[in-house]
Each structure stands twice: as structure tokens, then as C-alpha cells.
Amino acid sequence: MLNSILDLAKSNPFLNPFQTARCAEGEQLSLGRSSLLVPTRNIALPAIVEGDSCEYGSAKFYALCGFGGIVSCGITHTAVVPLDLVKCRLQVNPDKYKNIFNGFKVTLAEDGARGLAKGWAPTFIGYSMQGLCKFGFYEAFKILYSDLLGEENAYLYRTGLYLAASASAEFFADIALSPMEAVKVRIQTMPGFASTLREGAPIIYRQEGLNGFYKSLVPLWMRQIPYTMMKFACFERTVELLYKHVVPKPRSECSKSEQLVVTFAAGYIAGVFCAIVSHPADTVVSKLNQDKGSSAGEIVKKLGFGGLWKGLTARIIMIGTLTALQWFIYDGVKVACRIPRPPPPEMPESLKNKLGVN
């Protein structure tokens, strides 16, 4: 499958790092797994763009993108554990924790400052694994789907392409996240439960088996897939619009630091929409991991429409900042590791000719 993805990278509209090569007359060239090349036949060979550390769409490219995802998601989610803890407690016990400020006050009074860090270990491990899959698979699926659509359709329907690629990536990312998310939520919201990952994971396994780690996977998909679809599609299109209507010069003329500022701004805008779209499912996930015997449907009925939106302000602050920082760090890793960073897609020449666009 990996080889087919690498081959598909040749014809995507987001970057074309391939050049035409021709065999000299009478020569034959072998590519290892391919048959011998016929003299004078035009072929596409991958080329590393000057200044980049790898080919766009290569195995190294996906590995480095996955590493960027680990750094991006692992660090940012761990950094906001105190806010996440209060947000989860607002969702599962609104009678005790009235609002975000009261939540911090009560938590500090009961557990001290150290209590605000509860759940940091499963958060770091779980979201690092999620980031690996989220960003690595997104780049792979974006190339795969763009080739299936063809150059012109990939440009015309690029929003749908971003949505499909991000949803596919998040499907696998949540499978990696679910066990650690289950431990994290119970540490943060269940009084008397273990206070560390080392203690909490064996308790869940002993009482509920593997199902205890994946019982909230479906609600997790309900929360994370819409969130990630919005995160990537909104970000990609916002970047396009910022360079087109706000930034006073083309992206190619912007410095790396200026490009990272645009990345941060687009990430924050995307994060606000992400928080709103995914919040009801996030509330259900928190309650599911607190109430062992309840189903997602029962939780929704118990909470009602208003209850599903408890803690939204805290989540907007958290997710907006989180998403902006994630994109900033991810793009920063790309810059530091010299990973190919294609500009926003432009209309293919063939489509311009069909539409009569200059």
C-alpha cells in the first residue's frame, strides 16, 4: 500500500516535485521493482526540491510529518491539562463546579496546585499517538484522494478533499487515542479513582477488560472526526483566504516567520469552529467515562440540549489556543526539518483554459 501511495503522489495538484527524464538512445535503466525502461520513453522521477530534506510524498516525508504531529499534539494537549481538567469537571458535575473560574477555585481548594496536573501522563501519551496518526495519515490521504479525483477535480472540490482526508486520518487516530483518553477522564473526574496512569490502567483492565479502554470509541469518533474535519478544512481554506485578501504580498515573498504568523492566525480561527462543532460529543465522552453503566443515548437524554453545551466557553478558549499552537508547532517542525511545504493550491492551467481564466 505504501508503494502505491508513493506512486500516487506524482500527480497531485498541491505540489509537483517530479521532472521528466529520458533515456539516452541505446541505454536501458532499471528502477529495481520496475521493468527495464524503454529508450526515449518519458517517465516521471521524483526529485527533491532544493532546500528540502526529502521528496514530497516519500516515506521519509510521511515519517517526518508524523513526528511533527507527535510534537504538536503531545506538547499542546499536555500544556492545557489544567484547563481540560476543569472543563471535564464542569461537564460531569455542573452542580459542584458552577463555571470555569469556580472550577479552578474548587479544584485548588480540594487538591492544591498539584491537582490541576491530574491526567498529564495519559494525555501526553494518548495525544502524541493521535498526532502521529492524524497528521501523518492526513498527508497520505490528501495525496491519495487528490490523485483519485484528478488534478482539475482535486482543485475544484478541494474542500471536500480536505474533509475526506482528515476524516479518514482521524478514524485511525482515535483508535490510538481511546485507551489513554479513558484513563485520563477517569483520573480527572472520578473521586477515589487512581491518580496516575500506572495505577489507573490496570484497574480499568481488571474491572472491564479491553472494552473499558474502547467503550467510548464511538462517541470519541463523534467528537473528534467532526473536530478534525473542521480543523483541517477550515485551516486550509483560511490560509488561502488570508494570503489572497489579507497578506499584502504573495506567500513566496513572505519570510518563514511571516508564514508562521499566518499559520497561527488561521489555526486559531479554525479552532473556534472546531470547539463549537465537537463540544456536545465531548460532553458525552466525559460523562460516559464517569458513568460506567450508561450508554451514549442515555447520557444525551439525561443531560438534555442545554447540558450538552456546559463548559463551552472553557472549551473554546482551550481548543482555539490549542489548535493555533498545534498548527504553529507542526509548521515550525516542517520548517526546522526542511519538510516540503507546498503553497496553497492554484488553479491548474488546463482548467484555466477551459474556463477562460487568465
CSV table of N, CA, C and O in Angstrom, one decimal, residues 56-123:
chain,number,residue,atom,x,y,z
A,56,TYR,N,8.5,15.1,-1.6
A,56,TYR,CA,7.1,15.2,-1.2
A,56,TYR,C,6.4,13.9,-1.6
A,56,TYR,O,6.4,13.4,-2.7
A,57,GLY,N,5.7,13.3,-0.6
A,57,GLY,CA,5.0,12.0,-0.8
A,57,GLY,C,5.9,10.8,-0.6
A,57,GLY,O,5.5,9.7,-0.8
A,58,SER,N,7.2,11.0,-0.1
A,58,SER,CA,8.0,9.9,0.1
A,58,SER,C,7.8,9.3,1.5
A,58,SER,O,7.1,9.9,2.3
A,59,ALA,N,8.4,8.1,1.8
A,59,ALA,CA,8.2,7.5,3.1
A,59,ALA,C,8.8,8.4,4.2
A,59,ALA,O,8.2,8.6,5.3
A,60,LYS,N,9.9,9.1,3.9
A,60,LYS,CA,10.6,10.0,4.9
A,60,LYS,C,9.7,11.2,5.1
A,60,LYS,O,9.6,11.7,6.2
A,61,PHE,N,9.0,11.7,4.1
A,61,PHE,CA,8.1,12.8,4.2
A,61,PHE,C,7.0,12.4,5.2
A,61,PHE,O,6.7,13.2,6.1
A,62,TYR,N,6.3,11.3,5.0
A,62,TYR,CA,5.3,10.9,5.9
A,62,TYR,C,5.8,10.7,7.4
A,62,TYR,O,5.1,11.0,8.3
A,63,ALA,N,7.0,10.1,7.5
A,63,ALA,CA,7.5,9.9,8.8
A,63,ALA,C,7.8,11.2,9.5
A,63,ALA,O,7.5,11.3,10.7
A,64,LEU,N,8.3,12.2,8.8
A,64,LEU,CA,8.6,13.5,9.4
A,64,LEU,C,7.3,14.2,9.8
A,64,LEU,O,7.2,14.9,10.8
A,65,CYS,N,6.3,14.1,8.9
A,65,CYS,CA,5.0,14.7,9.2
A,65,CYS,C,4.4,14.0,10.5
A,65,CYS,O,3.8,14.7,11.3
A,66,GLY,N,4.5,12.7,10.6
A,66,GLY,CA,4.1,12.0,11.8
A,66,GLY,C,4.8,12.5,13.0
A,66,GLY,O,4.2,12.7,14.1
A,67,PHE,N,6.1,12.7,12.9
A,67,PHE,CA,6.9,13.3,14.0
A,67,PHE,C,6.4,14.7,14.4
A,67,PHE,O,6.3,15.0,15.6
A,68,GLY,N,6.1,15.5,13.4
A,68,GLY,CA,5.6,16.8,13.6
A,68,GLY,C,4.3,16.7,14.4
A,68,GLY,O,4.0,17.6,15.3
A,69,GLY,N,3.4,15.7,14.0
A,69,GLY,CA,2.2,15.6,14.7
A,69,GLY,C,2.4,15.2,16.2
A,69,GLY,O,1.6,15.6,17.1
A,70,ILE,N,3.4,14.3,16.5
A,70,ILE,CA,3.7,13.9,17.9
A,70,ILE,C,4.0,15.1,18.7
A,70,ILE,O,3.5,15.4,19.8
A,71,VAL,N,5.0,15.9,18.2
A,71,VAL,CA,5.4,17.1,18.9
A,71,VAL,C,4.3,18.1,19.1
A,71,VAL,O,4.1,18.6,20.2
A,72,SER,N,3.5,18.3,18.0
A,72,SER,CA,2.5,19.3,18.0
A,72,SER,C,1.4,18.9,19.0
A,72,SER,O,1.0,19.7,19.9
A,73,CYS,N,0.8,17.7,18.9
A,73,CYS,CA,-0.3,17.4,19.7
A,73,CYS,C,0.1,17.0,21.2
A,73,CYS,O,-0.6,17.3,22.1
A,74,GLY,N,1.2,16.3,21.3
A,74,GLY,CA,1.6,15.9,22.6
A,74,GLY,C,1.9,17.0,23.5
A,74,GLY,O,1.4,17.1,24.7
A,75,ILE,N,2.6,18.0,23.0
A,75,ILE,CA,3.0,19.1,23.9
A,75,ILE,C,1.8,20.0,24.2
A,75,ILE,O,1.6,20.4,25.3
A,76,THR,N,1.0,20.3,23.2
A,76,THR,CA,-0.1,21.3,23.4
A,76,THR,C,-1.1,20.7,24.3
A,76,THR,O,-1.6,21.5,25.2
A,77,HIS,N,-1.5,19.5,24.1
A,77,HIS,CA,-2.6,18.9,25.0
A,77,HIS,C,-2.1,18.8,26.4
A,77,HIS,O,-2.9,19.0,27.4
A,78,THR,N,-0.8,18.5,26.6
A,78,THR,CA,-0.3,18.3,28.0
A,78,THR,C,-0.2,19.7,28.6
A,78,THR,O,-0.5,19.9,29.8
A,79,ALA,N,0.1,20.7,27.8
A,79,ALA,CA,0.2,22.1,28.4
A,79,ALA,C,-1.1,22.6,28.9
A,79,ALA,O,-1.1,23.4,29.9
A,80,VAL,N,-2.2,22.2,28.4
A,80,VAL,CA,-3.5,22.7,28.8
A,80,VAL,C,-4.3,21.7,29.7
A,80,VAL,O,-5.5,21.8,29.8
A,81,VAL,N,-3.6,20.7,30.3
A,81,VAL,CA,-4.2,19.8,31.2
A,81,VAL,C,-5.1,20.5,32.3
A,81,VAL,O,-6.2,20.0,32.5
A,82,PRO,N,-4.6,21.5,33.0
A,82,PRO,CA,-5.4,22.1,34.0
A,82,PRO,C,-6.7,22.6,33.5
A,82,PRO,O,-7.8,22.4,34.1
A,83,LEU,N,-6.7,23.3,32.3
A,83,LEU,CA,-8.0,23.8,31.7
A,83,LEU,C,-8.9,22.6,31.3
A,83,LEU,O,-10.1,22.7,31.5
A,84,ASP,N,-8.3,21.6,30.8
A,84,ASP,CA,-9.0,20.4,30.3
A,84,ASP,C,-9.7,19.7,31.5
A,84,ASP,O,-10.8,19.3,31.5
A,85,LEU,N,-8.9,19.6,32.6
A,85,LEU,CA,-9.4,19.0,33.8
A,85,LEU,C,-10.7,19.8,34.4
A,85,LEU,O,-11.7,19.1,34.7
A,86,VAL,N,-10.6,21.1,34.4
A,86,VAL,CA,-11.7,21.9,34.9
A,86,VAL,C,-12.9,21.8,33.9
A,86,VAL,O,-14.1,21.6,34.3
A,87,LYS,N,-12.6,21.8,32.6
A,87,LYS,CA,-13.7,21.6,31.6
A,87,LYS,C,-14.4,20.3,31.8
A,87,LYS,O,-15.6,20.2,31.7
A,88,CYS,N,-13.7,19.2,32.0
A,88,CYS,CA,-14.3,17.9,32.2
A,88,CYS,C,-15.2,17.9,33.4
A,88,CYS,O,-16.3,17.3,33.4
A,89,ARG,N,-14.7,18.5,34.5
A,89,ARG,CA,-15.5,18.5,35.7
A,89,ARG,C,-16.7,19.4,35.6
A,89,ARG,O,-17.7,19.0,36.2
A,90,LEU,N,-16.6,20.4,34.8
A,90,LEU,CA,-17.8,21.2,34.6
A,90,LEU,C,-18.9,20.4,33.8
A,90,LEU,O,-20.1,20.5,34.1
A,91,GLN,N,-18.4,19.5,32.9
A,91,GLN,CA,-19.3,18.7,32.1
A,91,GLN,C,-20.0,17.6,33.0
A,91,GLN,O,-21.2,17.3,32.8
A,92,VAL,N,-19.2,17.0,33.8
A,92,VAL,CA,-19.8,15.8,34.6
A,92,VAL,C,-20.4,16.2,35.9
A,92,VAL,O,-21.2,15.4,36.5
A,93,ASN,N,-20.1,17.3,36.5
A,93,ASN,CA,-20.6,17.7,37.8
A,93,ASN,C,-20.9,19.2,37.8
A,93,ASN,O,-20.3,20.0,38.6
A,94,PRO,N,-21.9,19.7,37.0
A,94,PRO,CA,-22.1,21.1,36.9
A,94,PRO,C,-22.7,21.7,38.2
A,94,PRO,O,-22.6,22.9,38.5
A,95,ASP,N,-23.3,20.9,39.1
A,95,ASP,CA,-23.8,21.4,40.4
A,95,ASP,C,-22.7,21.8,41.3
A,95,ASP,O,-22.8,22.8,42.1
A,96,LYS,N,-21.6,21.1,41.3
A,96,LYS,CA,-20.4,21.4,42.1
A,96,LYS,C,-19.5,22.5,41.5
A,96,LYS,O,-19.1,23.4,42.2
A,97,TYR,N,-19.3,22.4,40.2
A,97,TYR,CA,-18.4,23.3,39.5
A,97,TYR,C,-19.3,24.3,38.7
A,97,TYR,O,-19.7,23.9,37.6
A,98,LYS,N,-19.5,25.5,39.2
A,98,LYS,CA,-20.5,26.4,38.6
A,98,LYS,C,-20.1,26.9,37.2
A,98,LYS,O,-20.8,27.1,36.3
A,99,ASN,N,-18.8,27.3,37.2
A,99,ASN,CA,-18.2,27.9,35.9
A,99,ASN,C,-16.7,27.7,35.9
A,99,ASN,O,-16.2,27.1,36.9
A,100,ILE,N,-16.1,28.2,34.9
A,100,ILE,CA,-14.6,27.9,34.8
A,100,ILE,C,-13.8,28.4,35.9
A,100,ILE,O,-12.9,27.8,36.5
A,101,PHE,N,-14.2,29.6,36.4
A,101,PHE,CA,-13.4,30.2,37.5
A,101,PHE,C,-13.7,29.5,38.8
A,101,PHE,O,-12.8,29.3,39.6
A,102,ASN,N,-14.9,29.2,39.0
A,102,ASN,CA,-15.3,28.5,40.2
A,102,ASN,C,-14.7,27.1,40.2
A,102,ASN,O,-14.2,26.5,41.2
A,103,GLY,N,-14.6,26.5,39.0
A,103,GLY,CA,-14.0,25.2,38.9
A,103,GLY,C,-12.5,25.2,39.3
A,103,GLY,O,-12.0,24.3,40.0
A,104,PHE,N,-11.8,26.2,38.9
A,104,PHE,CA,-10.4,26.3,39.3
A,104,PHE,C,-10.3,26.5,40.8
A,104,PHE,O,-9.4,25.9,41.5
A,105,LYS,N,-11.2,27.4,41.3
A,105,LYS,CA,-11.1,27.7,42.8
A,105,LYS,C,-11.4,26.4,43.6
A,105,LYS,O,-10.7,26.1,44.6
A,106,VAL,N,-12.4,25.6,43.2
A,106,VAL,CA,-12.8,24.4,44.0
A,106,VAL,C,-11.7,23.4,43.9
A,106,VAL,O,-11.3,22.8,44.9
A,107,THR,N,-11.1,23.2,42.7
A,107,THR,CA,-10.1,22.2,42.5
A,107,THR,C,-8.8,22.6,43.3
A,107,THR,O,-8.2,21.7,43.9
A,108,LEU,N,-8.4,23.9,43.3
A,108,LEU,CA,-7.3,24.3,44.1
A,108,LEU,C,-7.5,24.1,45.6
A,108,LEU,O,-6.6,23.7,46.3
A,109,ALA,N,-8.7,24.4,46.0
A,109,ALA,CA,-9.0,24.3,47.4
A,109,ALA,C,-9.0,22.8,47.9
A,109,ALA,O,-8.5,22.5,49.0
A,110,GLU,N,-9.4,21.9,47.0
A,110,GLU,CA,-9.5,20.5,47.4
A,110,GLU,C,-8.2,19.7,47.2
A,110,GLU,O,-7.8,18.9,48.0
A,111,ASP,N,-7.6,20.0,46.0
A,111,ASP,CA,-6.4,19.2,45.6
A,111,ASP,C,-5.1,20.0,45.6
A,111,ASP,O,-4.0,19.4,45.4
A,112,GLY,N,-5.1,21.3,45.7
A,112,GLY,CA,-3.9,22.1,45.6
A,112,GLY,C,-3.5,22.3,44.2
A,112,GLY,O,-4.2,21.7,43.3
A,113,ALA,N,-2.4,23.0,44.0
A,113,ALA,CA,-2.0,23.2,42.6
A,113,ALA,C,-1.6,21.9,41.9
A,113,ALA,O,-1.8,21.8,40.7
A,114,ARG,N,-1.1,21.0,42.6
A,114,ARG,CA,-0.7,19.7,42.0
A,114,ARG,C,-1.9,19.0,41.4
A,114,ARG,O,-1.8,18.2,40.4
A,115,GLY,N,-3.1,19.2,42.0
A,115,GLY,CA,-4.3,18.5,41.5
A,115,GLY,C,-4.7,19.0,40.1
A,115,GLY,O,-5.3,18.2,39.4
A,116,LEU,N,-4.2,20.1,39.7
A,116,LEU,CA,-4.5,20.6,38.3
A,116,LEU,C,-3.8,19.9,37.2
A,116,LEU,O,-4.1,19.9,36.1
A,117,ALA,N,-2.8,19.1,37.6
A,117,ALA,CA,-2.0,18.3,36.7
A,117,ALA,C,-2.4,16.9,36.5
A,117,ALA,O,-1.8,16.1,35.8
A,118,LYS,N,-3.5,16.5,37.2
A,118,LYS,CA,-4.0,15.2,37.1
A,118,LYS,C,-4.3,14.8,35.7
A,118,LYS,O,-5.0,15.5,35.0
A,119,GLY,N,-3.8,13.6,35.3
A,119,GLY,CA,-4.1,13.1,34.0
A,119,GLY,C,-3.1,13.5,32.9
A,119,GLY,O,-3.3,13.2,31.7
A,120,TRP,N,-1.9,14.1,33.3
A,120,TRP,CA,-1.0,14.6,32.3
A,120,TRP,C,-0.3,13.5,31.6
A,120,TRP,O,-0.1,13.6,30.3
A,121,ALA,N,0.0,12.3,32.2
A,121,ALA,CA,0.7,11.3,31.5
A,121,ALA,C,-0.2,10.6,30.4
A,121,ALA,O,0.3,10.5,29.3
A,122,PRO,N,-1.4,10.2,30.7
A,122,PRO,CA,-2.2,9.6,29.6
A,122,PRO,C,-2.5,10.7,28.6
A,122,PRO,O,-2.7,10.3,27.4
A,123,THR,N,-2.6,11.9,29.0
A,123,THR,CA,-2.8,13.0,28.0
A,123,THR,C,-1.6,13.0,27.0
A,123,THR,O,-1.8,13.1,25.8
